[in-house]
XYZ file of C-alpha atoms in Angstrom:
725
model
C 38.964 3.172 -13.978
C 42.400 2.930 -12.360
C 44.806 5.798 -12.837
C 47.411 4.966 -15.465
C 45.341 2.162 -17.062
C 43.003 1.942 -19.991
C 39.261 1.373 -19.629
C 38.345 -1.775 -17.692
C 37.075 -4.543 -19.930
C 33.666 -5.639 -18.675
C 34.241 -9.382 -18.875
C 37.448 -9.123 -16.843
C 35.170 -7.912 -14.066
C 32.915 -10.962 -14.465
C 35.909 -13.296 -14.474
C 37.208 -11.640 -11.336
C 33.794 -12.006 -9.745
C 33.773 -15.740 -10.373
C 36.901 -15.969 -8.222
C 35.320 -13.843 -5.522
C 32.270 -16.120 -5.414
C 34.359 -19.011 -4.174
C 35.492 -16.789 -1.287
C 32.131 -15.201 -0.474
C 30.266 -18.493 -0.554
C 26.853 -16.864 -0.714
C 25.705 -14.382 -3.324
C 27.352 -11.662 -5.346
C 26.077 -8.950 -7.654
C 28.268 -7.320 -10.279
C 27.446 -4.632 -12.783
C 29.223 -2.321 -15.199
C 28.087 0.669 -17.169
C 28.075 1.023 -20.924
C 28.586 4.724 -21.461
C 27.655 6.794 -24.442
C 30.205 7.990 -26.961
C 31.498 10.821 -24.768
C 31.565 8.943 -21.457
C 34.266 6.797 -19.945
C 33.606 3.135 -19.169
C 34.189 1.805 -15.699
C 33.275 -1.238 -13.634
C 32.143 -1.898 -10.106
C 31.323 -5.017 -8.096
C 28.771 -5.138 -5.317
C 29.217 -8.034 -2.890
C 26.574 -8.886 -0.313
C 29.080 -10.497 2.078
C 32.546 -9.591 0.766
C 35.743 -11.224 1.961
C 39.353 -10.208 1.460
C 40.588 -11.198 -1.971
C 43.734 -9.634 -3.374
C 45.256 -9.910 -6.811
C 42.345 -11.812 -8.354
C 41.570 -9.355 -11.145
C 43.394 -7.275 -13.682
C 41.313 -4.238 -12.772
C 40.600 -2.935 -9.306
C 37.125 -3.791 -7.934
C 35.646 -1.694 -5.132
C 33.138 -3.324 -2.778
C 30.249 -1.046 -1.872
C 26.997 -1.692 0.023
C 23.896 -2.318 -2.070
C 21.701 -0.259 0.274
C 21.836 1.544 3.589
C 19.705 0.061 6.333
C 19.302 1.028 9.981
C 20.781 -1.592 12.265
C 18.385 -3.450 14.527
C 19.004 -5.688 17.539
C 16.778 -8.609 18.529
C 14.436 -7.704 21.361
C 14.657 -9.869 24.444
C 11.542 -11.850 25.157
C 10.161 -11.736 21.651
C 11.248 -15.211 20.630
C 12.288 -18.575 21.915
C 15.965 -19.507 21.954
C 17.604 -19.808 18.566
C 21.243 -20.665 18.080
C 22.672 -18.129 15.643
C 26.367 -17.906 14.904
C 27.294 -14.287 14.276
C 30.686 -15.307 12.897
C 29.769 -16.948 9.639
C 32.824 -18.727 8.322
C 33.432 -19.138 4.591
C 32.048 -22.470 3.457
C 33.210 -24.831 0.788
C 31.856 -23.995 -2.624
C 32.519 -25.274 -6.117
C 35.646 -23.923 -7.747
C 35.062 -20.658 -9.521
C 34.551 -20.943 -13.239
C 34.579 -18.404 -16.018
C 31.171 -17.236 -17.134
C 30.673 -18.114 -20.782
C 30.405 -15.012 -22.941
C 27.793 -15.399 -25.697
C 28.628 -14.123 -29.127
C 27.422 -10.659 -30.032
C 23.844 -10.571 -31.184
C 22.666 -8.971 -34.402
C 22.232 -5.247 -34.027
C 18.696 -3.979 -33.534
C 17.325 -0.443 -33.485
C 17.924 1.020 -30.008
C 14.958 1.493 -27.644
C 14.613 5.063 -26.330
C 15.794 5.491 -22.740
C 18.299 3.530 -20.707
C 18.790 -0.219 -20.413
C 19.539 -2.799 -17.745
C 21.100 -5.981 -19.079
C 22.761 -8.916 -17.446
C 22.880 -12.590 -16.616
C 21.487 -14.885 -13.966
C 24.030 -17.562 -13.039
C 24.629 -20.183 -10.379
C 27.513 -19.910 -7.889
C 29.842 -21.942 -10.111
C 29.262 -19.488 -12.974
C 26.906 -21.755 -14.931
C 24.124 -19.710 -16.607
C 20.633 -20.322 -15.258
C 18.423 -22.491 -17.456
C 14.800 -23.378 -16.881
C 14.653 -27.097 -16.103
C 11.678 -28.901 -17.686
C 9.388 -30.490 -15.131
C 10.421 -28.253 -12.213
C 7.792 -26.232 -10.357
C 9.381 -22.825 -10.734
C 8.988 -19.803 -12.982
C 11.873 -17.378 -12.491
C 12.015 -13.835 -13.836
C 13.973 -10.673 -13.078
C 11.991 -7.858 -11.458
C 13.115 -4.246 -11.931
C 11.211 -2.016 -9.528
C 10.938 1.617 -8.432
C 8.136 3.561 -6.703
C 4.965 3.075 -8.793
C 6.905 0.951 -11.275
C 7.447 -2.761 -11.907
C 8.998 -4.370 -14.969
C 9.253 -8.150 -15.295
C 12.061 -9.396 -17.507
C 12.169 -12.862 -18.993
C 15.333 -14.901 -18.399
C 16.403 -16.136 -21.828
C 19.042 -18.504 -23.104
C 22.395 -18.443 -21.327
C 20.642 -16.790 -18.368
C 20.452 -13.445 -20.183
C 17.870 -10.748 -19.421
C 17.307 -7.216 -20.687
C 15.114 -4.316 -19.574
C 15.219 -1.398 -22.032
C 13.448 1.965 -22.243
C 14.043 2.939 -18.601
C 14.249 6.490 -17.292
C 17.309 7.615 -15.380
C 16.964 6.996 -11.661
C 17.234 4.421 -8.902
C 15.997 0.851 -9.399
C 15.887 -2.309 -7.344
C 16.572 -5.558 -9.166
C 15.932 -9.104 -7.966
C 15.077 -12.625 -9.120
C 11.531 -13.795 -8.308
C 9.776 -17.140 -8.626
C 6.184 -16.510 -9.757
C 5.069 -19.943 -8.530
C 6.609 -19.749 -5.040
C 6.335 -16.364 -3.351
C 8.334 -17.351 -0.254
C 11.732 -17.809 -1.909
C 14.707 -15.472 -1.794
C 16.982 -16.779 -4.540
C 19.532 -13.962 -4.295
C 19.792 -10.769 -2.289
C 19.292 -8.518 -5.307
C 20.862 -5.159 -5.992
C 20.218 -1.422 -5.987
C 21.249 0.116 -9.338
C 21.443 3.805 -10.245
C 20.949 4.766 -13.905
C 22.728 8.051 -14.634
C 21.911 10.305 -17.619
C 25.502 10.167 -18.866
C 25.522 6.347 -18.963
C 23.807 4.380 -21.727
C 23.305 1.057 -19.905
C 24.071 -1.076 -16.858
C 25.221 -4.696 -16.934
C 24.192 -6.766 -13.895
C 25.220 -10.246 -12.822
C 22.770 -11.947 -10.442
C 24.100 -15.062 -8.718
C 21.726 -17.682 -7.314
C 22.872 -19.141 -3.980
C 22.060 -22.411 -2.234
C 18.658 -22.157 -0.554
C 17.978 -23.272 3.025
C 14.500 -24.135 4.378
C 13.599 -21.646 7.153
C 10.526 -22.375 9.285
C 9.034 -19.503 11.308
C 6.920 -20.705 14.240
C 4.614 -18.111 15.867
C 3.357 -18.874 19.392
C 1.123 -17.130 21.919
C 3.400 -15.616 24.589
C 1.060 -16.702 27.405
C -0.220 -20.143 26.428
C 2.531 -21.012 23.889
C -0.272 -22.189 21.607
C 0.309 -21.888 17.820
C -1.035 -18.662 16.270
C -2.629 -19.036 12.849
C -3.212 -16.363 10.166
C -0.343 -14.120 11.348
C 1.372 -12.124 8.550
C 5.125 -12.850 8.491
C 7.659 -10.807 6.499
C 11.294 -11.724 5.823
C 13.586 -8.940 4.654
C 17.165 -9.254 3.475
C 19.495 -7.072 5.559
C 22.054 -7.121 2.756
C 20.058 -5.746 -0.174
C 16.491 -5.011 -1.262
C 14.650 -8.332 -1.384
C 11.613 -9.109 0.795
C 9.104 -11.989 0.874
C 6.055 -12.594 3.016
C 3.560 -15.244 4.005
C 1.049 -16.189 6.671
C 1.123 -18.812 9.414
C -0.978 -21.953 9.011
C -3.134 -23.714 11.613
C 0.030 -24.978 13.338
C 1.474 -21.480 13.578
C 4.094 -22.270 10.924
C 5.216 -20.264 7.893
C 7.924 -21.789 5.693
C 10.434 -19.917 3.535
C 13.370 -20.839 1.312
C 16.303 -18.436 1.744
C 19.860 -18.197 0.455
C 22.639 -17.711 2.984
C 22.842 -14.258 4.543
C 21.409 -11.943 7.188
C 17.645 -11.380 7.509
C 15.060 -9.630 9.659
C 11.818 -11.487 10.425
C 8.723 -9.486 11.424
C 5.352 -10.763 12.663
C 2.269 -8.519 12.678
C -1.134 -8.696 14.363
C -4.349 -6.680 14.227
C -4.359 -4.326 17.229
C -6.753 -1.418 17.770
C -8.003 -1.881 14.217
C -4.513 -1.715 12.679
C -1.977 -4.213 11.444
C 0.875 -3.694 13.918
C 4.340 -5.240 14.064
C 4.518 -7.126 17.384
C 7.634 -9.312 17.166
C 10.871 -9.275 15.210
C 14.203 -11.063 15.115
C 17.494 -10.876 13.254
C 18.859 -14.169 11.973
C 21.788 -15.395 9.916
C 21.269 -18.258 7.488
C 24.323 -20.351 6.715
C 24.630 -22.117 3.361
C 25.559 -25.261 5.293
C 22.313 -25.299 7.329
C 19.880 -28.103 6.582
C 16.734 -26.596 8.174
C 16.520 -23.506 10.387
C 13.600 -22.995 12.796
C 12.826 -19.567 14.254
C 10.412 -19.189 17.186
C 8.617 -15.876 17.804
C 6.260 -15.086 20.690
C 3.375 -12.655 20.134
C 0.763 -11.087 22.452
C -2.612 -12.693 23.004
C -5.134 -12.283 20.195
C -7.296 -9.167 20.374
C -10.239 -10.055 18.193
C -10.880 -12.843 15.750
C -10.334 -11.589 12.204
C -12.920 -12.508 9.582
C -11.751 -13.821 6.229
C -12.791 -13.045 2.661
C -12.683 -16.261 0.646
C -13.060 -16.901 -3.064
C -11.919 -18.692 -6.213
C -10.347 -17.589 -9.512
C -11.711 -18.879 -12.840
C -11.406 -17.962 -16.516
C -14.282 -17.066 -18.855
C -15.003 -20.770 -19.398
C -15.311 -21.354 -15.650
C -12.073 -23.325 -15.360
C -9.838 -22.722 -12.300
C -6.949 -20.290 -12.851
C -3.850 -19.822 -10.713
C -3.262 -16.211 -9.778
C -3.049 -13.507 -7.130
C -5.646 -11.361 -5.343
C -5.000 -7.958 -3.730
C -7.491 -5.864 -1.729
C -6.747 -2.371 -0.433
C -6.234 -1.909 3.317
C -5.330 -5.585 3.774
C -1.826 -6.964 4.472
C 0.087 -7.920 1.331
C 1.404 -10.961 3.169
C -2.052 -12.541 2.967
C -2.745 -11.668 -0.656
C 0.556 -12.314 -2.370
C 0.387 -16.110 -2.709
C -0.431 -17.868 -5.955
C -3.369 -20.286 -6.140
C -6.803 -20.979 -7.605
C -8.466 -19.944 -4.328
C -7.732 -17.170 -1.837
C -8.408 -16.109 1.753
C -7.802 -12.484 2.812
C -8.414 -10.989 6.299
C -11.362 -8.624 6.348
C -10.003 -5.059 6.391
C -10.636 -2.879 9.408
C -12.100 -0.120 7.261
C -15.343 -1.088 5.503
C -16.693 2.137 3.968
C -20.071 2.344 2.188
C -18.334 2.962 -1.149
C -16.668 -0.456 -0.911
C -13.011 -1.421 -1.208
C -11.119 -1.819 -4.465
C -9.461 -5.140 -5.303
C -7.433 -6.550 -8.180
C -6.884 -10.140 -9.310
C -4.672 -11.518 -12.085
C -3.315 -14.819 -13.302
C 0.375 -15.780 -13.041
C 1.052 -14.801 -16.655
C -0.385 -11.303 -16.206
C -2.502 -11.710 -19.364
C -5.814 -12.118 -17.513
C -7.107 -9.894 -14.751
C -10.076 -8.239 -13.082
C -10.789 -5.304 -10.809
C -13.604 -5.755 -8.307
C -15.373 -3.845 -5.547
C -15.832 -5.593 -2.205
C -18.675 -4.585 0.105
C -19.108 -5.959 3.606
C -21.526 -8.840 3.245
C -22.183 -12.409 4.283
C -19.005 -13.747 5.967
C -19.786 -17.210 4.580
C -20.107 -16.001 0.984
C -17.492 -17.302 -1.471
C -16.498 -14.799 -4.172
C -15.992 -16.015 -7.741
C -13.679 -13.739 -9.726
C -13.669 -14.286 -13.496
C -10.285 -13.339 -14.982
C -10.459 -12.068 -18.576
C -8.117 -10.388 -21.096
C -7.183 -6.756 -20.447
C -8.331 -3.911 -22.681
C -7.204 -0.372 -23.576
C -8.711 3.135 -23.511
C -7.867 5.826 -26.092
C -8.846 9.479 -26.504
C -7.606 13.043 -26.980
C -7.086 16.060 -24.692
C -8.122 19.475 -26.057
C -8.745 22.986 -24.739
C -11.965 24.969 -24.995
C -10.672 26.168 -28.385
C -10.420 22.498 -29.437
C -6.649 22.767 -29.835
C -4.704 19.705 -28.652
C -3.070 19.785 -25.218
C -0.303 17.309 -24.451
C 1.331 18.544 -21.230
C -1.314 17.248 -18.821
C -1.528 14.690 -16.038
C -3.891 11.809 -16.776
C -5.646 9.522 -14.298
C -7.923 6.556 -14.682
C -10.740 6.699 -12.125
C -13.046 3.922 -10.941
C -16.696 4.319 -9.971
C -17.295 2.959 -6.465
C -20.430 1.316 -5.101
C -21.924 4.608 -3.901
C -21.353 6.378 -7.238
C -18.253 8.318 -6.162
C -15.003 8.145 -8.153
C -11.653 6.835 -6.954
C -8.267 7.210 -8.642
C -6.704 3.915 -9.725
C -3.142 2.854 -8.956
C -0.776 4.346 -11.538
C 1.501 1.334 -11.111
C -1.181 -0.616 -13.024
C -2.438 2.134 -15.341
C 0.306 4.271 -16.906
C -0.856 6.311 -19.937
C 1.030 7.332 -23.056
C 0.292 10.727 -24.668
C 1.709 12.289 -27.863
C 2.178 15.874 -29.055
C -1.358 15.928 -30.508
C -2.895 15.189 -27.123
C -3.828 11.642 -28.148
C -3.474 9.205 -25.269
C -3.774 5.488 -24.627
C -4.114 3.507 -21.410
C -2.983 -0.057 -22.139
C -3.624 -3.333 -20.312
C -6.575 -2.055 -18.262
C -8.288 -4.763 -16.169
C -12.021 -5.180 -16.766
C -14.715 -5.529 -14.113
C -15.526 -1.929 -13.081
C -16.794 1.260 -14.708
C -14.076 3.843 -15.386
C -13.496 7.361 -16.659
C -10.389 9.331 -17.648
C -9.547 12.618 -15.912
C -6.974 15.203 -16.990
C -5.314 17.960 -14.915
C -3.016 20.877 -15.520
C -2.844 23.409 -12.726
C -6.428 24.513 -12.106
C -7.613 23.212 -15.481
C -9.334 19.846 -15.525
C -11.597 17.669 -17.628
C -13.007 14.178 -17.641
C -14.511 11.677 -20.036
C -17.884 9.976 -19.960
C -18.351 6.833 -17.877
C -17.195 3.702 -19.701
C -17.845 -0.016 -19.324
C -14.907 -2.203 -20.357
C -15.145 -5.245 -22.621
C -12.366 -7.869 -22.506
C -9.890 -7.434 -25.366
C -11.828 -4.594 -27.084
C -10.387 -1.016 -27.013
C -12.695 1.747 -25.746
C -12.743 5.284 -27.189
C -13.096 7.978 -24.509
C -13.482 10.671 -27.176
C -12.252 14.240 -26.663
C -11.711 15.483 -23.107
C -12.118 19.279 -22.925
C -10.012 21.103 -20.317
C -11.935 23.836 -18.469
C -11.375 26.007 -15.398
C -9.341 29.007 -14.378
C -6.355 29.815 -16.543
C -3.188 28.173 -15.173
C -0.850 30.522 -13.334
C 2.759 30.370 -12.259
C 2.156 29.813 -8.558
C 3.246 26.751 -6.623
C 1.674 25.130 -3.580
C 4.015 22.821 -1.747
C 3.968 21.273 1.664
C 5.007 18.386 3.864
C 2.705 15.710 5.240
C 3.546 14.158 8.615
C 1.801 11.758 10.983
C 0.775 12.303 14.595
C 4.374 11.811 15.774
C 5.849 14.294 13.281
C 7.338 11.580 11.049
C 7.169 12.118 7.277
C 4.503 10.220 5.341
C 6.875 9.428 2.476
C 6.033 7.775 -0.843
C 2.285 7.818 -0.089
C -0.423 8.262 -2.693
C -2.736 11.164 -1.793
C -5.895 12.677 -3.226
C -5.675 16.462 -3.554
C -8.756 18.593 -4.180
C -8.905 22.319 -4.945
C -12.480 23.449 -5.437
C -14.106 20.875 -7.679
C -10.808 19.795 -9.231
C -9.319 16.572 -7.895
C -6.025 14.929 -8.719
C -3.863 12.133 -7.321
C -0.244 12.722 -6.318
C 2.501 10.834 -4.495
C 4.657 12.327 -1.768
C 8.430 12.135 -2.190
C 10.954 10.575 0.177
C 10.636 13.492 2.592
C 6.821 13.505 2.629
C 6.584 16.608 0.388
C 4.035 17.258 -2.380
C 3.962 19.983 -5.054
C 1.071 21.547 -6.985
C 2.255 23.660 -9.930
C 0.592 26.188 -12.271
C -1.658 27.539 -9.505
C -3.218 31.041 -9.753
C -1.120 33.483 -7.716
C -2.263 35.950 -5.082
C -5.548 34.315 -4.121
C -6.285 31.910 -1.250
C -7.194 28.346 -2.229
C -8.804 25.673 -0.073
C -6.616 22.557 -0.338
C -7.988 19.197 0.781
C -5.829 16.086 0.956
C -6.904 12.550 1.772
C -5.060 9.301 2.391
C -5.827 6.128 4.295
C -6.303 5.730 7.235
C -6.358 9.445 8.069
C -9.301 10.576 5.950
C -9.692 14.094 4.438
C -7.921 17.159 5.849
C -8.311 20.747 4.630
C -6.559 24.079 4.994
C -6.231 27.373 3.117
C -3.068 28.165 1.174
C -1.849 31.043 -0.993
C 0.330 29.853 -3.891
C 4.029 30.772 -3.646
C 3.405 32.390 -0.250
C 4.013 29.842 2.510
C 4.230 26.098 3.025
C 0.967 24.167 3.021
C 1.918 21.546 5.625
C -0.406 18.926 7.078
C 0.021 16.955 10.298
C -2.395 14.035 10.232
C -3.564 11.735 12.977
C -5.667 8.540 12.875
C -9.268 8.219 13.966
C -9.664 8.796 17.699
C -6.028 9.735 18.245
C -5.462 11.100 21.746
C -8.955 9.978 22.821
C -8.829 6.189 23.335
C -7.924 5.390 26.939
C -8.871 8.895 28.123
C -11.970 10.453 29.645
C -14.547 10.870 26.890
C -14.817 14.452 25.522
C -18.233 16.106 25.895
C -21.009 15.838 23.319
C -21.463 19.297 21.775
C -24.711 18.827 19.928
C -26.535 21.455 17.965
C -29.819 19.509 17.800
C -31.006 16.332 19.598
C -33.761 14.095 18.217
C -35.427 10.792 19.164
C -34.100 11.349 22.706
C -33.956 14.106 25.309
C -30.620 15.980 25.490
C -28.176 14.124 27.716
C -24.575 14.513 28.893
C -21.975 11.799 29.347
C -21.799 12.635 33.063
C -25.468 11.693 33.303
C -24.678 8.368 31.617
C -21.988 7.230 34.078
C -22.707 3.621 35.012
C -23.904 2.792 31.496
C -22.036 1.662 28.379
C -22.341 4.214 25.576
C -21.803 3.544 21.861
C -21.130 6.689 19.798
C -21.842 6.015 16.120
C -20.604 8.796 13.810
C -22.590 8.390 10.602
C -23.256 10.048 7.232
C -26.448 11.917 6.431
C -26.474 10.909 2.774
C -25.498 7.254 3.235
C -27.616 6.135 6.133
C -29.574 3.417 4.381
C -26.717 0.894 4.466
C -26.952 -2.398 6.424
C -24.814 -0.901 9.217
C -27.781 1.040 10.569
C -29.820 -2.160 10.933
C -26.967 -3.775 12.873
C -26.785 -0.818 15.269
C -30.540 -0.995 15.848
C -30.171 -4.699 16.620
C -27.395 -4.009 19.171
C -29.496 -1.371 20.938
C -32.518 -3.687 21.095
C -30.424 -6.617 22.381
C -28.429 -4.823 25.084
C -30.687 -1.890 26.087
C -32.001 -3.723 29.153
C -28.406 -4.280 30.314
C -27.566 -0.577 30.152
C -26.408 0.162 26.583
C -27.256 3.485 24.937
C -26.450 4.133 21.270
C -26.008 7.767 20.209
C -25.936 8.346 16.437
C -23.996 11.548 15.655
C -24.429 13.251 12.295
C -22.282 15.994 10.852
C -22.868 19.702 11.349
C -24.935 21.395 8.623
C -22.979 24.596 7.902
C -24.960 27.631 6.736
C -28.372 25.925 6.880
C -31.621 27.391 8.154
C -33.767 26.085 10.991
C -36.191 24.754 8.365
C -33.417 22.703 6.763
C -32.492 21.279 10.168
C -36.140 20.362 10.756
C -36.266 18.515 7.433
C -33.050 16.621 8.217
C -34.206 15.789 11.755
C -37.515 14.472 10.377
C -35.635 12.292 7.907
C -33.378 10.893 10.629
C -36.354 10.266 12.920
C -37.889 8.118 10.212
C -34.660 6.103 9.982
C -34.532 5.512 13.740
C -38.246 4.847 14.133
C -38.900 1.947 16.512
C -35.404 2.044 18.072
C -34.449 3.874 21.277
C -31.327 5.332 19.653
C -30.464 8.918 20.528
C -29.781 11.182 17.547
C -27.533 14.228 17.508
C -26.775 16.836 14.844
C -23.265 18.081 15.571
C -22.543 21.718 16.475
C -20.412 24.316 14.697
C -16.687 23.428 15.067
C -15.934 27.082 15.924
C -17.286 26.286 19.408
C -14.263 24.114 20.213
C -11.478 26.128 18.586
C -10.137 26.992 22.074
C -10.937 23.611 23.634
C -8.755 21.402 21.438
C -5.778 20.021 23.415
C -2.528 21.697 22.352
C -0.859 18.365 21.584
C -3.678 17.230 19.277
C -3.240 18.123 15.569
C -5.909 20.425 14.180
C -7.646 20.038 10.862
C -10.197 17.315 11.551
C -13.235 17.683 9.315
C -16.771 17.826 10.666
C -18.585 19.458 13.568
C -17.507 20.245 17.124
C -17.897 16.708 18.479
C -16.104 15.357 15.417
C -13.184 17.623 16.269
C -13.069 16.554 19.898
C -13.063 12.849 18.956
C -10.709 13.309 15.973
C -13.190 11.841 13.472
C -12.089 12.189 9.853
C -14.092 9.529 7.988
C -17.459 7.966 8.704
C -18.844 5.603 9.810
C -16.713 5.164 12.918
C -17.622 3.918 16.393
C -16.429 4.793 19.930
C -17.260 2.688 22.990
C -17.342 4.437 26.374
C -17.267 2.291 29.533
C -19.226 2.768 32.749
C -16.568 5.090 34.194
C -16.776 7.486 31.232
C -13.511 6.407 29.582
C -13.178 5.791 25.829
C -12.132 2.147 25.525
C -12.307 1.339 21.814
C -12.450 3.002 18.384
C -13.182 1.074 15.184
C -14.653 1.410 11.728
C -16.024 -2.151 11.790
C -19.437 -2.714 13.303
C -18.850 -6.477 13.161
C -16.622 -6.368 16.274
C -18.887 -4.140 18.383
C -20.959 -6.932 19.911
C -17.963 -8.604 21.556
C -16.745 -5.293 22.987
C -20.197 -4.331 24.272
C -20.541 -7.655 26.084
C -17.095 -7.215 27.642
C -17.800 -3.685 28.886
C -21.256 -4.563 30.238
C -19.694 -7.289 32.418
C -17.182 -4.887 33.991
């Protein structure tokens, strides 16, 4: 509002924006707030590339940035020459036109919460309309951490998203049939408690074909299967894809400034290896961007499959698998190809598939198997789960946190993504999980402080609700204590907005860190020490003792083998050797050594057979495999004998050395000062920074650790390389 004037009329803002569009020539976003009875009304315009424009509106319009982003400069040597004009001149555009204002609609009962409303229009102010026969399906996406709402674009380009909580949201226009389009730069909108609604105008700009070519920096040969991400530097929108056999990845982008990133698998991780800033002009016909990347490390296997409905007919949709790049799993189609993840645990990896409409879906568990196998995923209607939360006195409890958990291949339970499964619960403790994908066995867990409860295991039937019954909350009485802490990585950087598993005793719950990497556990019993275990990929589980409301429970995490790869191998601190005489790494100089950290209770998986095969194949050339099993805390000599006998039976017929790890207290003073503490396991686990098993370390003939991986599929190539050195 301008001093000395009445409230700004919202459509004067839109009319003023139409004039600004002719000057900006690219994309603009405008929104105004509809306040409640006691709040003033005001308007604001957000321009992605504003130009000077005076006297065009009755009310003053302030240009503000849609988001704050760190500036980045192109790195020399990362790409071939590309002519980019940093001084983008205003281009000719159709004369600005008034946006037609539809007549007021019939009043309807208000939806609880706040609302985002607006229009999607073209640059000349014409409302967007779906054109029959065109291969596009546009919708407005309203997103926040753990939240996604898709809004249909109706007549006159209108959309509405009601029932939102106050907070920060990102809003953009997405084409469900073409995932590599940026139709407008989007906007960042803040919903305040004192404001009833926001009105947003999203303007579609002219799209320019942009071709990203990825080449090997040594041979200049095309690099296929490289994840490529394109991010708007002016707002919040990002799209991704993957290079084809010719090293090409094509996008369709509106005019503006962008950052292009290319990633590769290095040391078992997806790592950004090349980037470039570009400017797309609306007058460009086609823009080609060349990026050079390092030589390939190891060929990446692919998981391939098809999507069908219950009748067996092909269905277009998406497939996502945890620990794989989203760039490879975000494209629509009736078939899919996803890079095999680096981590292949015995419990399997959780995946999710759905059709383009979102009405059909399926969760699935992927185990490492035949690389030539083609998966067939049957997409079926979602279902729902209902039940009630009560205390031991059978009185309803409503103020609890609910999770849907999935049973993995090894029988353990994993929390599902709350972005897919958000429950509703009323004052009587009755809850409902809606739109649950079928395909896996599930259970419902409830938490409140140190109280917890869970339902029976349930199989899901497409379209048929499942009753979980009453979930009884048991455990120690909730207190008033709080456990809070910050989670950082090996460099000290915050692990922000990350989903973590937190366990106290036998009670497990899933939380998400905030923007600073902090987590909070409330209603904890005061005055008594609690063992807190957190876990997140790829760091594995970490534990420490905390006293509620006493001091911060901070965790500094590091990845598998951090501070070890490339260095002299730490010693083997075994408590008990079997199937081989005790040996030191100094005695093994001149030989290649494979350390295989494995699980006692999961050592019947196919991975053991593959390790036996490697030892048998390369033993004559100097390979020795040492299988290291975790320390057995508090066990007797008899228990160790029983375990050793069991492991001997597993290794029978193979010259693999076996080692039961020693007590970690032996290395408390040996850990390097710069290496974070907290690794789980025995003494050797600590020295090698092992947090999850199985994991493998390869030591060369000079006694240096050369490679660390969780995938046994890539060991053979590394062993051959080290034996030739």
